[in-house]
JSON list of C-alpha atoms in Angstrom, two decimals:
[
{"chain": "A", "resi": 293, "resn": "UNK", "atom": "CA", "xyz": [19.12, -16.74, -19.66]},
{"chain": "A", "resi": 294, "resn": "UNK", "atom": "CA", "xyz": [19.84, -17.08, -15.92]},
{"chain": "A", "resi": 295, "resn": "UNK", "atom": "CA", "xyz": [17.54, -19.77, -14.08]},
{"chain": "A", "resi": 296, "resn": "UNK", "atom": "CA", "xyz": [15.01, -18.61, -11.59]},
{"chain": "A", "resi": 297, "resn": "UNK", "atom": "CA", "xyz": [15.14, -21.49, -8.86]},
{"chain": "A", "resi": 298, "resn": "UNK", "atom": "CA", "xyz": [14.22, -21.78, -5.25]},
{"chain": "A", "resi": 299, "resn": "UNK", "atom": "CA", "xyz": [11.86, -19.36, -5.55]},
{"chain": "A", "resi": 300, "resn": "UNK", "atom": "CA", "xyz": [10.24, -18.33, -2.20]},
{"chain": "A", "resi": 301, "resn": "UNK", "atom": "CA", "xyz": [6.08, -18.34, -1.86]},
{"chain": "A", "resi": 302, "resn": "UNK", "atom": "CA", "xyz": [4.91, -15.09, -0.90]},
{"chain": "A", "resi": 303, "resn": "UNK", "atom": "CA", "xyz": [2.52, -14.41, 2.42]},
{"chain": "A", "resi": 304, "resn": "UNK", "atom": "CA", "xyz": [-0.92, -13.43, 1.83]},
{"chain": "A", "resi": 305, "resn": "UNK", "atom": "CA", "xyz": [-0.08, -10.17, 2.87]},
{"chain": "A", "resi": 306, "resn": "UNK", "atom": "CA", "xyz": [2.84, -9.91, 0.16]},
{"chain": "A", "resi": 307, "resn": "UNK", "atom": "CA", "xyz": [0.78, -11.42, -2.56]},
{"chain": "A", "resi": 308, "resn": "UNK", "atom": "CA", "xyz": [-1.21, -8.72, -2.19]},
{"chain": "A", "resi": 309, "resn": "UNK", "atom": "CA", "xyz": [1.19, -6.19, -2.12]},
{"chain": "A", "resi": 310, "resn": "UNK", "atom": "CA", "xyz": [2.72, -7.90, -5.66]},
{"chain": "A", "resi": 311, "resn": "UNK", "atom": "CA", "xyz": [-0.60, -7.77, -7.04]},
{"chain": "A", "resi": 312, "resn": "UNK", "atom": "CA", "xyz": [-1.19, -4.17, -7.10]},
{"chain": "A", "resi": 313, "resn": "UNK", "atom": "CA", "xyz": [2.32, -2.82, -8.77]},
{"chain": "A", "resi": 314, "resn": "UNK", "atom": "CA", "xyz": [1.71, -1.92, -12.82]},
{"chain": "A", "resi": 315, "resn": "UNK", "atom": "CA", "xyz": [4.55, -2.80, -15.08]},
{"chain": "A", "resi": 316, "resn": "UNK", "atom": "CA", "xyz": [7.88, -0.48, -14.44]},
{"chain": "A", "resi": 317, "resn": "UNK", "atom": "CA", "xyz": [11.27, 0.16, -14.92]},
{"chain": "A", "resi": 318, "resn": "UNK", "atom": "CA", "xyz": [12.99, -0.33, -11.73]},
{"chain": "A", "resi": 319, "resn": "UNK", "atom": "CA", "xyz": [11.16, -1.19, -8.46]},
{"chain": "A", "resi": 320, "resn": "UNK", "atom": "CA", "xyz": [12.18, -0.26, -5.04]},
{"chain": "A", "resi": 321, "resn": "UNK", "atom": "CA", "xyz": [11.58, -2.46, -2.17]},
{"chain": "A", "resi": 322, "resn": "UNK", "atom": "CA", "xyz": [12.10, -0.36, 0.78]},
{"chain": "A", "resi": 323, "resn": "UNK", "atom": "CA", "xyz": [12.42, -1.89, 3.74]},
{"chain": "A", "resi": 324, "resn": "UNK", "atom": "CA", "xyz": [12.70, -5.38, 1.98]},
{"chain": "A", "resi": 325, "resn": "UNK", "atom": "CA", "xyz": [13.66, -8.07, 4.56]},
{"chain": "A", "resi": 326, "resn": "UNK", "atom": "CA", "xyz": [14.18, -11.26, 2.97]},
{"chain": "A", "resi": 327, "resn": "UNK", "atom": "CA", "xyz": [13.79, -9.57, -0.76]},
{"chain": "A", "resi": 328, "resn": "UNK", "atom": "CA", "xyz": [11.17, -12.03, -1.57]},
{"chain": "A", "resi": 329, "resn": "UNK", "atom": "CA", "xyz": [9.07, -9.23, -3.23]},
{"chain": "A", "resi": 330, "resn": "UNK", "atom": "CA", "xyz": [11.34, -7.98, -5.56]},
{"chain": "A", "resi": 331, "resn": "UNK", "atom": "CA", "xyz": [12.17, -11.78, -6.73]},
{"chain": "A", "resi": 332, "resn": "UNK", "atom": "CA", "xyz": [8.61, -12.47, -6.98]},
{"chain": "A", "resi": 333, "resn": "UNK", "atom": "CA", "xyz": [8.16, -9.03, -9.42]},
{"chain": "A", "resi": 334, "resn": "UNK", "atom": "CA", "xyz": [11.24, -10.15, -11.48]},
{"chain": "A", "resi": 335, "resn": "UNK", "atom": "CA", "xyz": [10.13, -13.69, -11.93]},
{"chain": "A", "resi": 336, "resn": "UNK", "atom": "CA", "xyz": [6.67, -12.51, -13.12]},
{"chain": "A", "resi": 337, "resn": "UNK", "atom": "CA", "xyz": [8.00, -9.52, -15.69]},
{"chain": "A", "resi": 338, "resn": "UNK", "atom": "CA", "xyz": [6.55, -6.93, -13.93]},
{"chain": "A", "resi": 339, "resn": "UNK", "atom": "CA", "xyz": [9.78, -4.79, -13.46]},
{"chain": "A", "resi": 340, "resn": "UNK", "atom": "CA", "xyz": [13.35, -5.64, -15.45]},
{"chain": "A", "resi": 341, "resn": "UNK", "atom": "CA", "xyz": [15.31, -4.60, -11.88]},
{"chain": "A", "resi": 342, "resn": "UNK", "atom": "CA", "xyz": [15.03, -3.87, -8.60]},
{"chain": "A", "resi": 343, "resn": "UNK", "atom": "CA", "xyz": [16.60, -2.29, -5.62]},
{"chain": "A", "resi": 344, "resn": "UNK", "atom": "CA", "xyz": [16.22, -4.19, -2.23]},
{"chain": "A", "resi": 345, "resn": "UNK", "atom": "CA", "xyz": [16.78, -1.86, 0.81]},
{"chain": "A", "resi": 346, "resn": "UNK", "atom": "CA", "xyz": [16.88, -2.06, 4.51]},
{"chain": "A", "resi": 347, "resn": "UNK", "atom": "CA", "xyz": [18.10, -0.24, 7.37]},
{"chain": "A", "resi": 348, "resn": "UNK", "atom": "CA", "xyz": [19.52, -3.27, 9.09]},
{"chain": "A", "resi": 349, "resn": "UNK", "atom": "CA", "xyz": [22.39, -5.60, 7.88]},
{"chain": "A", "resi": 350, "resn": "UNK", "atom": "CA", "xyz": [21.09, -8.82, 9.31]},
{"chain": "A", "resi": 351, "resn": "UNK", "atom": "CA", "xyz": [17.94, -8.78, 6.62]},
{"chain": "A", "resi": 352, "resn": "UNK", "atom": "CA", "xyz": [20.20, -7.67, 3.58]},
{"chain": "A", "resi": 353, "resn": "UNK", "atom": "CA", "xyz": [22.22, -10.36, 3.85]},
{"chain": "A", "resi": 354, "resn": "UNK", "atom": "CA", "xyz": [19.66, -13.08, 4.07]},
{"chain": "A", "resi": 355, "resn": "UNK", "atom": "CA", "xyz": [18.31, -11.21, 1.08]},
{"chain": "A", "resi": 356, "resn": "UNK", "atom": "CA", "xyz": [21.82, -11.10, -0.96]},
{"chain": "A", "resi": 357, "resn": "UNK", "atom": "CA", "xyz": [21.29, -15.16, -0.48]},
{"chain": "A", "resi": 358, "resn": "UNK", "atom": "CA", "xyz": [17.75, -15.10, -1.49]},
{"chain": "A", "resi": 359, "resn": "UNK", "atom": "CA", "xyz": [18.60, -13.22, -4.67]},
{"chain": "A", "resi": 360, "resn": "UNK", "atom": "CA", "xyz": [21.89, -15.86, -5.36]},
{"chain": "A", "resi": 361, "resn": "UNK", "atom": "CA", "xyz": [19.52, -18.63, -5.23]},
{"chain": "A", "resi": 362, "resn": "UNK", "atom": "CA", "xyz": [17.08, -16.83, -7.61]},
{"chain": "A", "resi": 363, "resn": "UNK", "atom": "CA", "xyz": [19.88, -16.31, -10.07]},
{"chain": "A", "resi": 364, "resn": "UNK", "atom": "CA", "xyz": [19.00, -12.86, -10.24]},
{"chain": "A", "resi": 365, "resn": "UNK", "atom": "CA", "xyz": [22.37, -10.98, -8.63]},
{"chain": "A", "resi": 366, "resn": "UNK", "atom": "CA", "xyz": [22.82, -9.24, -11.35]},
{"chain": "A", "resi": 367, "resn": "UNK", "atom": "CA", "xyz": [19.10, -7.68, -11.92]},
{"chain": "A", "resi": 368, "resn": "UNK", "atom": "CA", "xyz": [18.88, -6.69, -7.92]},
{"chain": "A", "resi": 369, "resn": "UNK", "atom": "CA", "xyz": [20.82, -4.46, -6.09]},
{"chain": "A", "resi": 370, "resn": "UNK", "atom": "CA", "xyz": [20.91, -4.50, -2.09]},
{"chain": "A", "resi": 371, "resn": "UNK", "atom": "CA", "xyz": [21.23, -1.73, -0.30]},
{"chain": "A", "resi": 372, "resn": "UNK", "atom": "CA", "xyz": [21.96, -0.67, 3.63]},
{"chain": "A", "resi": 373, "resn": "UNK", "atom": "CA", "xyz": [20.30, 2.52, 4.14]},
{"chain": "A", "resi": 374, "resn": "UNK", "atom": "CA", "xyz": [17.44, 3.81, 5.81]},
{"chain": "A", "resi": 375, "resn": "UNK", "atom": "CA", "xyz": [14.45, 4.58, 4.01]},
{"chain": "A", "resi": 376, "resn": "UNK", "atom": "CA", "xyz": [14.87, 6.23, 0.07]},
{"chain": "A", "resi": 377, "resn": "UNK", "atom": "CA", "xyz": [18.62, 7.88, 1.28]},
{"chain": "A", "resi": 378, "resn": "UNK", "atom": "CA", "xyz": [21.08, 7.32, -1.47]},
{"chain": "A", "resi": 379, "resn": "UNK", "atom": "CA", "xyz": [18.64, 5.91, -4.50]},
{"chain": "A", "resi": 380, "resn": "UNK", "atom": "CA", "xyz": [17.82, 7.76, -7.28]},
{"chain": "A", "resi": 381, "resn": "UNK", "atom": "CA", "xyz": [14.41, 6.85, -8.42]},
{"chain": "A", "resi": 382, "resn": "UNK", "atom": "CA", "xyz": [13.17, 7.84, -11.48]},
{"chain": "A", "resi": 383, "resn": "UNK", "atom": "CA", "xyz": [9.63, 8.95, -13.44]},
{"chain": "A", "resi": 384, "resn": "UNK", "atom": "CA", "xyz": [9.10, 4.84, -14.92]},
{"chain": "A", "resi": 385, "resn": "UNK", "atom": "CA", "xyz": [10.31, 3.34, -11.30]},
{"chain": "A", "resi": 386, "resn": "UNK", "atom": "CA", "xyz": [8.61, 2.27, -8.56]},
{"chain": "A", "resi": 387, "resn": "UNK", "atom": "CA", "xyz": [8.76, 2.42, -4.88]},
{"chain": "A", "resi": 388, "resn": "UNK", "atom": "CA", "xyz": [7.34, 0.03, -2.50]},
{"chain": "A", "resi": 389, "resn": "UNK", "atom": "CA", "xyz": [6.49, 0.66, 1.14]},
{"chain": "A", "resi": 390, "resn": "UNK", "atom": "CA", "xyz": [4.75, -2.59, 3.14]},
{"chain": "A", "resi": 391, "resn": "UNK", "atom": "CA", "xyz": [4.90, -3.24, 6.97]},
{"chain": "A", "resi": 392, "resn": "UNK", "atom": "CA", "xyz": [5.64, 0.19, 8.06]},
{"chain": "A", "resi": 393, "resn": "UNK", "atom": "CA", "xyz": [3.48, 2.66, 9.49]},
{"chain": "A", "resi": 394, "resn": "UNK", "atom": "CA", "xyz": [2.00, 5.61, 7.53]},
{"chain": "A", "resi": 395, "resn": "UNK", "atom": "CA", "xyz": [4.06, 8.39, 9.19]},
{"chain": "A", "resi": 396, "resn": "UNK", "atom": "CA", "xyz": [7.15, 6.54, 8.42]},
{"chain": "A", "resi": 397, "resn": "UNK", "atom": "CA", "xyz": [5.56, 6.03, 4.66]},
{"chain": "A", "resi": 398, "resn": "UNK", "atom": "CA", "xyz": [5.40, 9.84, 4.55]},
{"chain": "A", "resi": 399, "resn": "UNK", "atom": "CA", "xyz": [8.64, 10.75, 5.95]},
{"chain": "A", "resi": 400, "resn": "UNK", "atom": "CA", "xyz": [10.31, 8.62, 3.23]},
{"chain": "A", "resi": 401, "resn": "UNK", "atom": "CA", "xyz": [8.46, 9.81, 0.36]},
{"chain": "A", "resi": 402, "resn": "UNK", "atom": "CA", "xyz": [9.00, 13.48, 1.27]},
{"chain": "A", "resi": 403, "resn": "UNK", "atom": "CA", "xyz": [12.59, 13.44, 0.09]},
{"chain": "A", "resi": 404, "resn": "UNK", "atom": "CA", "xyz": [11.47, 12.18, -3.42]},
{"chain": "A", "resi": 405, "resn": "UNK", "atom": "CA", "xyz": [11.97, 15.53, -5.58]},
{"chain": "A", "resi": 406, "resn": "UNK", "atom": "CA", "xyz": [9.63, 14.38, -8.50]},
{"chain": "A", "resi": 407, "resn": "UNK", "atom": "CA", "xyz": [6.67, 11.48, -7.97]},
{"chain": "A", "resi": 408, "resn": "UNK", "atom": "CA", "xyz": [7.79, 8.47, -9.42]},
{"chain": "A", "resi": 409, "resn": "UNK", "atom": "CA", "xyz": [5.63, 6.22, -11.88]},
{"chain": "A", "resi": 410, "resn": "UNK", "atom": "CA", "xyz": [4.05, 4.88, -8.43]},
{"chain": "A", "resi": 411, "resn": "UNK", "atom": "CA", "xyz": [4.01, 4.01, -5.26]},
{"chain": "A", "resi": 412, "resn": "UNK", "atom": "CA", "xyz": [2.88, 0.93, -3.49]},
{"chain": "A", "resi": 413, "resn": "UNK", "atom": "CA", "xyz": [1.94, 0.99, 0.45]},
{"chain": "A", "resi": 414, "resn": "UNK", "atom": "CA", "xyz": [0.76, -1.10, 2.98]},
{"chain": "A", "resi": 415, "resn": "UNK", "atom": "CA", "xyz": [0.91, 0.56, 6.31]},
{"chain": "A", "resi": 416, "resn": "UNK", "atom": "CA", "xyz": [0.54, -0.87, 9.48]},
{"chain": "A", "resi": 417, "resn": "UNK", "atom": "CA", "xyz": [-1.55, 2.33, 11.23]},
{"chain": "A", "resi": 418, "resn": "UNK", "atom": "CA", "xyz": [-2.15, 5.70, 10.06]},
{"chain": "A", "resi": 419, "resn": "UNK", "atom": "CA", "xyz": [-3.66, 5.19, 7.00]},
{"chain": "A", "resi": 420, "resn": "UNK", "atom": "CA", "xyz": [-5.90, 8.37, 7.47]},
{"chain": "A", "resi": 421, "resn": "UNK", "atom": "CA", "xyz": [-2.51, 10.56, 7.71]},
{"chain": "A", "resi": 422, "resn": "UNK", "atom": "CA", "xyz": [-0.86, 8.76, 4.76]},
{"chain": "A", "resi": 423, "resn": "UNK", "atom": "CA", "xyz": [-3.96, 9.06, 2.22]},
{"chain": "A", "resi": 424, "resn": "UNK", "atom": "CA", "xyz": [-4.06, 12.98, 3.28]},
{"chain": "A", "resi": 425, "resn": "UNK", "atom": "CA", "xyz": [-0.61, 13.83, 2.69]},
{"chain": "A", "resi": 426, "resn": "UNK", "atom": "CA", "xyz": [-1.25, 11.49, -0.66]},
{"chain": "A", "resi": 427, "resn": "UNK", "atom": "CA", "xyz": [-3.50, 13.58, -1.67]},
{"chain": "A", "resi": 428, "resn": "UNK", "atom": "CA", "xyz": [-1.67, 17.27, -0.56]},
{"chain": "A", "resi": 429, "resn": "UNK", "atom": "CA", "xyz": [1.32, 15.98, -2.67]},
{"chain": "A", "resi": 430, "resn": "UNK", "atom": "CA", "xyz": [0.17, 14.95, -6.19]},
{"chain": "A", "resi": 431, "resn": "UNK", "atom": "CA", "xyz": [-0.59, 11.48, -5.96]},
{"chain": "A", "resi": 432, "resn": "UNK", "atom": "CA", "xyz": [-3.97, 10.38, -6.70]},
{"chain": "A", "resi": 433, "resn": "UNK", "atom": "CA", "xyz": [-4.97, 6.77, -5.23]},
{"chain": "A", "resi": 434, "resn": "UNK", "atom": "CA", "xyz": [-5.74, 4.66, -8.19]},
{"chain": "A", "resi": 435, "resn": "UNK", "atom": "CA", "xyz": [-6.32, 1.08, -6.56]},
{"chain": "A", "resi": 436, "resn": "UNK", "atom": "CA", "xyz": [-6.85, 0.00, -2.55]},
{"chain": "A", "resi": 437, "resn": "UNK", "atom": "CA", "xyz": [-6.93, -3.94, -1.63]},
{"chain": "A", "resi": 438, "resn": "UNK", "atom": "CA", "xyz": [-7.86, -5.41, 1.30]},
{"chain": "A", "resi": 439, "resn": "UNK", "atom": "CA", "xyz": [-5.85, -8.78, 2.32]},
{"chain": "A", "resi": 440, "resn": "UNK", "atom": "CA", "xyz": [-6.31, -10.93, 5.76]},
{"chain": "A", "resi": 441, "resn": "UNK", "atom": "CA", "xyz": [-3.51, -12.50, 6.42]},
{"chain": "A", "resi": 442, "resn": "UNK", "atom": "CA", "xyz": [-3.31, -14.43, 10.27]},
{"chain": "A", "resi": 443, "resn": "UNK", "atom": "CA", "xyz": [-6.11, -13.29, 11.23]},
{"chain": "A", "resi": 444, "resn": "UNK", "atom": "CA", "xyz": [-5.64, -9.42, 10.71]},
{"chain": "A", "resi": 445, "resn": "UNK", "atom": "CA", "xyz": [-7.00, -7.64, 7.96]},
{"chain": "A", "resi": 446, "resn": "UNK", "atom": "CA", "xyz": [-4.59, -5.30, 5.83]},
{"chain": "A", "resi": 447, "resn": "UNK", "atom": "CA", "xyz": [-4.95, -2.04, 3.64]},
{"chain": "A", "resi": 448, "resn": "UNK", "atom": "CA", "xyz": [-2.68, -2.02, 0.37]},
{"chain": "A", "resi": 449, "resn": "UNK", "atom": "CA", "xyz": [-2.79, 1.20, -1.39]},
{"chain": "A", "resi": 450, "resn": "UNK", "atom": "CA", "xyz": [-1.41, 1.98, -5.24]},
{"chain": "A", "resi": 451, "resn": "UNK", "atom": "CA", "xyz": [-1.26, 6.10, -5.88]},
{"chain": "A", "resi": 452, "resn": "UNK", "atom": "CA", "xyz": [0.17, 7.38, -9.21]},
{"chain": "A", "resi": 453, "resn": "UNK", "atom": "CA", "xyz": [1.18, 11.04, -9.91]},
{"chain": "A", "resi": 454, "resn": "UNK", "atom": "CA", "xyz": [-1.89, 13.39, -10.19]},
{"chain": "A", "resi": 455, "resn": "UNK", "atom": "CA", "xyz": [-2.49, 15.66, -12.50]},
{"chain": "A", "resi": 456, "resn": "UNK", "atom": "CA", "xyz": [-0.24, 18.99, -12.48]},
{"chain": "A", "resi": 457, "resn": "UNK", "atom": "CA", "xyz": [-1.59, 22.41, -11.86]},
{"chain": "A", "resi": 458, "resn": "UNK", "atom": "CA", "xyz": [-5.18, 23.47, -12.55]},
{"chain": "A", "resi": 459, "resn": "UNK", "atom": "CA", "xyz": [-6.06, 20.49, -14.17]},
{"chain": "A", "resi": 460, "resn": "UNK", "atom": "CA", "xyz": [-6.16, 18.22, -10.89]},
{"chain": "A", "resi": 461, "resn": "UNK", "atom": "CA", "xyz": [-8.66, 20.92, -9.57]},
{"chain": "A", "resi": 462, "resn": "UNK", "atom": "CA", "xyz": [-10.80, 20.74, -12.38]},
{"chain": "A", "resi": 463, "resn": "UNK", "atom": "CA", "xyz": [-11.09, 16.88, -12.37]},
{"chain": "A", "resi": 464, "resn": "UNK", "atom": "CA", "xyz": [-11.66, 16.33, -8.63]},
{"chain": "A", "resi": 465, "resn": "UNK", "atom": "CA", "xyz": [-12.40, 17.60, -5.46]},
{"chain": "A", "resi": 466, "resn": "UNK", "atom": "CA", "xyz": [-10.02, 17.36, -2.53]},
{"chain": "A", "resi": 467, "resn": "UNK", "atom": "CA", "xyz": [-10.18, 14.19, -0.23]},
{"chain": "A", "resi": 468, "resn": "UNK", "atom": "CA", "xyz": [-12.94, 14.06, 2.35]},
{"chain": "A", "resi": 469, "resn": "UNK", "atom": "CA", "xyz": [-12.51, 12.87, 5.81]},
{"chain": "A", "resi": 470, "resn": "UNK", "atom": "CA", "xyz": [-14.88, 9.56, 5.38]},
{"chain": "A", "resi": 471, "resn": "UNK", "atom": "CA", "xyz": [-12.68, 9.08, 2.23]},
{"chain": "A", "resi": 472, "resn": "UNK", "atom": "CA", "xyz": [-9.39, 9.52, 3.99]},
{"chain": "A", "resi": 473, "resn": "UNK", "atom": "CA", "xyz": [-9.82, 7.17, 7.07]},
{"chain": "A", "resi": 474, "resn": "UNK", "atom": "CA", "xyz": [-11.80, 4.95, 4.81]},
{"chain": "A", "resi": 475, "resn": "UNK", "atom": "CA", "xyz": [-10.15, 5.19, 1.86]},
{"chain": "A", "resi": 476, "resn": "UNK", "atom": "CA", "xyz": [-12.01, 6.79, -1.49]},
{"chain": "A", "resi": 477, "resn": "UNK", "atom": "CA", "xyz": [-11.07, 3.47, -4.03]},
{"chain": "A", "resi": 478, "resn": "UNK", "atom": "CA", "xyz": [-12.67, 0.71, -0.85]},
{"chain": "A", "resi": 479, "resn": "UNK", "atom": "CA", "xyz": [-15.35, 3.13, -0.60]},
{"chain": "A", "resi": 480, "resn": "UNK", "atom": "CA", "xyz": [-16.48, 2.86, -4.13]},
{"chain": "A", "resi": 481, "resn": "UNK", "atom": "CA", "xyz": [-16.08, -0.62, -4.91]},
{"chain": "A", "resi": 482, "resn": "UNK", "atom": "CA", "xyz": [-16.88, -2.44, -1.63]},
{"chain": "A", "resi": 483, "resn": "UNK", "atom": "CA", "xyz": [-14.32, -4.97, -2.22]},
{"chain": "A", "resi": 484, "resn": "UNK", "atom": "CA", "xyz": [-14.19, -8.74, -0.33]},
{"chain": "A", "resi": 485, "resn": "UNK", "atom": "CA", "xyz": [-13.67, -8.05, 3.50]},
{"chain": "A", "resi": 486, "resn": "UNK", "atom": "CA", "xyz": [-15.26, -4.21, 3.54]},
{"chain": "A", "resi": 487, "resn": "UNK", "atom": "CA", "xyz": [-17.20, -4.79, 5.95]},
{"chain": "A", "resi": 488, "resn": "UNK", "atom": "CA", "xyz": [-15.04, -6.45, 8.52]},
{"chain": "A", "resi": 489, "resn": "UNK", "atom": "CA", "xyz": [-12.83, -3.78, 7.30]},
{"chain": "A", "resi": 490, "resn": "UNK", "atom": "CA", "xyz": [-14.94, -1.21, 8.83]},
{"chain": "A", "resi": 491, "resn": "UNK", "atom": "CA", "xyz": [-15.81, -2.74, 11.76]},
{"chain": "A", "resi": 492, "resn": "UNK", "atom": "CA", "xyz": [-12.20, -2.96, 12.25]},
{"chain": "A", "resi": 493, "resn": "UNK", "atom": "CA", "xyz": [-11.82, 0.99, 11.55]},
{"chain": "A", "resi": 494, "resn": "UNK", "atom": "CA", "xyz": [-14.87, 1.73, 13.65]},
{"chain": "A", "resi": 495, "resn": "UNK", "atom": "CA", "xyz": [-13.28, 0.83, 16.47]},
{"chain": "A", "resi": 496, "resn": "UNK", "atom": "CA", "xyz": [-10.43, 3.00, 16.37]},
{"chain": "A", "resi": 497, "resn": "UNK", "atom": "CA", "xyz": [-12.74, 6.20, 14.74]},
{"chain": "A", "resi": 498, "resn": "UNK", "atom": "CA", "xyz": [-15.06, 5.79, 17.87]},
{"chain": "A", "resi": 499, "resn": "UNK", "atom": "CA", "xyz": [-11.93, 6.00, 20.38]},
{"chain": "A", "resi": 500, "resn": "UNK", "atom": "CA", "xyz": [-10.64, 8.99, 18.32]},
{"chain": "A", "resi": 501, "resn": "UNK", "atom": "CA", "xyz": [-13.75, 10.62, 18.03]},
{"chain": "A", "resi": 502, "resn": "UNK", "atom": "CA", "xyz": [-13.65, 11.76, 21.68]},
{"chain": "A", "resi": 503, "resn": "UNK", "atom": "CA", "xyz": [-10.99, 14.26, 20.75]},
{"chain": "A", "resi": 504, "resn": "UNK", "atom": "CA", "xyz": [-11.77, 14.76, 16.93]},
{"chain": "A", "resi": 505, "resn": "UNK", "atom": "CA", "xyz": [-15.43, 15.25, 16.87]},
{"chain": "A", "resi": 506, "resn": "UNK", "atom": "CA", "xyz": [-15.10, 15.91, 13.09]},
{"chain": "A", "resi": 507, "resn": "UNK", "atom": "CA", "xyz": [-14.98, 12.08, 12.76]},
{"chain": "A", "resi": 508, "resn": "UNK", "atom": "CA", "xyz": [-18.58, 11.24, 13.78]},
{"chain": "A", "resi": 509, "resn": "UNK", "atom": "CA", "xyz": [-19.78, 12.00, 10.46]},
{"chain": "A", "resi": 510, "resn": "UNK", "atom": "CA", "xyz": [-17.25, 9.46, 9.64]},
{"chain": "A", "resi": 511, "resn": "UNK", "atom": "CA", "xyz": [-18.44, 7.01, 11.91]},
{"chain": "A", "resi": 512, "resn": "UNK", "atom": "CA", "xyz": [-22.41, 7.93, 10.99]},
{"chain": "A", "resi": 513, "resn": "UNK", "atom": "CA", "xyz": [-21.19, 6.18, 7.59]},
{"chain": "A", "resi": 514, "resn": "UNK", "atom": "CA", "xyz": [-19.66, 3.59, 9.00]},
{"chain": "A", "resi": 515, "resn": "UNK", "atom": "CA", "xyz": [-22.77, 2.31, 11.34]},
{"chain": "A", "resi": 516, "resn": "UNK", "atom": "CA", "xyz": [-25.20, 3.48, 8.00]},
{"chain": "A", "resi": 517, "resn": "UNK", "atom": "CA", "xyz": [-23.07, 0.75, 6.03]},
{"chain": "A", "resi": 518, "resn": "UNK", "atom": "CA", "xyz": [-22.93, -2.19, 8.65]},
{"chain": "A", "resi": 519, "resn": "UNK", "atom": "CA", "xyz": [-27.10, -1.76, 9.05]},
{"chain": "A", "resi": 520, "resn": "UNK", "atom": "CA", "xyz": [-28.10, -1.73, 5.25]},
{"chain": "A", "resi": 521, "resn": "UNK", "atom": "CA", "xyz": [-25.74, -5.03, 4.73]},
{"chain": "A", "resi": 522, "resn": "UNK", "atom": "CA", "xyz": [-27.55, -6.58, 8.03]},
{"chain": "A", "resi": 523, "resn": "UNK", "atom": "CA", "xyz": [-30.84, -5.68, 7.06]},
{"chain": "A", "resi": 524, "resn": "UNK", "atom": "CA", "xyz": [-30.02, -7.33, 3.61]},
{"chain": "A", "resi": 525, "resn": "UNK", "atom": "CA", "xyz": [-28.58, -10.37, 5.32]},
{"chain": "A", "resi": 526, "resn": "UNK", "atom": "CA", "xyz": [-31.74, -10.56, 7.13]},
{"chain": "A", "resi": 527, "resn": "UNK", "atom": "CA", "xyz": [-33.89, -10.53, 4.44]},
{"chain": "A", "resi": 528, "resn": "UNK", "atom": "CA", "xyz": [-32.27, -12.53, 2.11]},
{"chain": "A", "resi": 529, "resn": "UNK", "atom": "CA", "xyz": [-32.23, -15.46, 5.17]},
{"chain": "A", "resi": 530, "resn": "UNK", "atom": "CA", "xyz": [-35.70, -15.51, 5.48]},
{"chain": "A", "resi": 531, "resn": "UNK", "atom": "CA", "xyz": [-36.27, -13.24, 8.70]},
{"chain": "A", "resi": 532, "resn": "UNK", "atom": "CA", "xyz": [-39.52, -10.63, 8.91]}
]
């Protein structure tokens, strides 16, 4: 058994990202930089390969020296090519999306003919776009994170395939708009760093709202939030 040595520590951001991906067959890492996720997955058992992709040289071959000093050449593959172009993913794998932005997410998961096992994504903007087209394409979100990491506060988002035909329709509804630009798994369990979460997304819903009045009911439960948790910080500090 090969040696796993010089192992690099992941961001807070990345940790995060590692954290949400389920036991698999093959992850891919698209867009991978340095390939310090897919080392990090290896090392810990969650997948037995990987693929580590990027459109730029420069990255993949810091990465092909990442992976040597791992000892794991011969469990990850690097790859030059620009977003899922040339791979062949299948139903057990996994695909990995972090640091891009969601339109980008959704161009690169349109050419996948068949949903893989899942998919792991951490956009950079347009989450609202990314859950919706989630949602439109058979993929249900299963788990959503929220990580700060230098002072900015990130979204990490795990969807798995939904259920085919009928049967999706008779377990759930479509998305909402307060679930899509809030996101239907952070709505439910309030994680650490909700709120600052939406008074980061309340910013940008306000601005939008000019020309997509649909979103003030989205914003109505956004401000409805933020008061009930500081009436209960008042009270529970002592003010009348």
């Amino acid at each position: 058994m090969q040696k796993l040595s010089r192992l690099p520590i992941l961001s807070a951001r990345l940790e995060a990202v590692a954290s949400l991906v389920k036991s698999c067959g093959r992850v891919f890492d698209i867009g991978t930089d340095h390939a310090f996720l897919p080392i990090e997955l290896i090392r810990r058992g969650i997948c037995r390969s990987a693929t580590a992709s990027d459109i730029r040289p420069g990255p993949i071959t810091v990465a092909r020296r990442n992976i040597a000093r791992a000892g794991l050449s011969e469990r990850i593959e690097t790859v030059v090519t620009a977003g899922l172009a040339g791979h062949e993913v299948g139903p057990q794998d996994a695909v990995v999306l972090s640091g891009l932005g969601g339109l980008e997410m959704i161009d690169i998961l349109s050419v996948l003919p068949k949903p893989c096992s899942q998919v792991i994504l951490q956009p950079q903007k347009s989450a609202m776009e990314l859950r919706l087209w989630l949602d439109a394409n058979r993929y249900r979100i299963e788990r959503e994170d929220l990580v700060l990491d230098r002072d900015r506060i990130y979204v990490i988002i795990r969807a798995v395939p939904d259920e085919p035909g009928p049967a999706r329709s008779l377990q759930r509804p479509a998305m909402t708009l307060t679930e899509a630009v809030l996101g239907p798994d952070l709505l439910q369990r309030k994680p650490p760093l909700f709120d600052a979460y939406l008074q980061h997304v309340a910013r940008h819903v306000q601005s939008a709202s000019r020309r997509l009045p649909e979103l003030a009911e989205v914003m109505a439960v956004i401000q409805e939030w933020l008061h009930s948790t500081a009436e209960t910080e008042r009270k529970e500090g002592g003010e009348p």
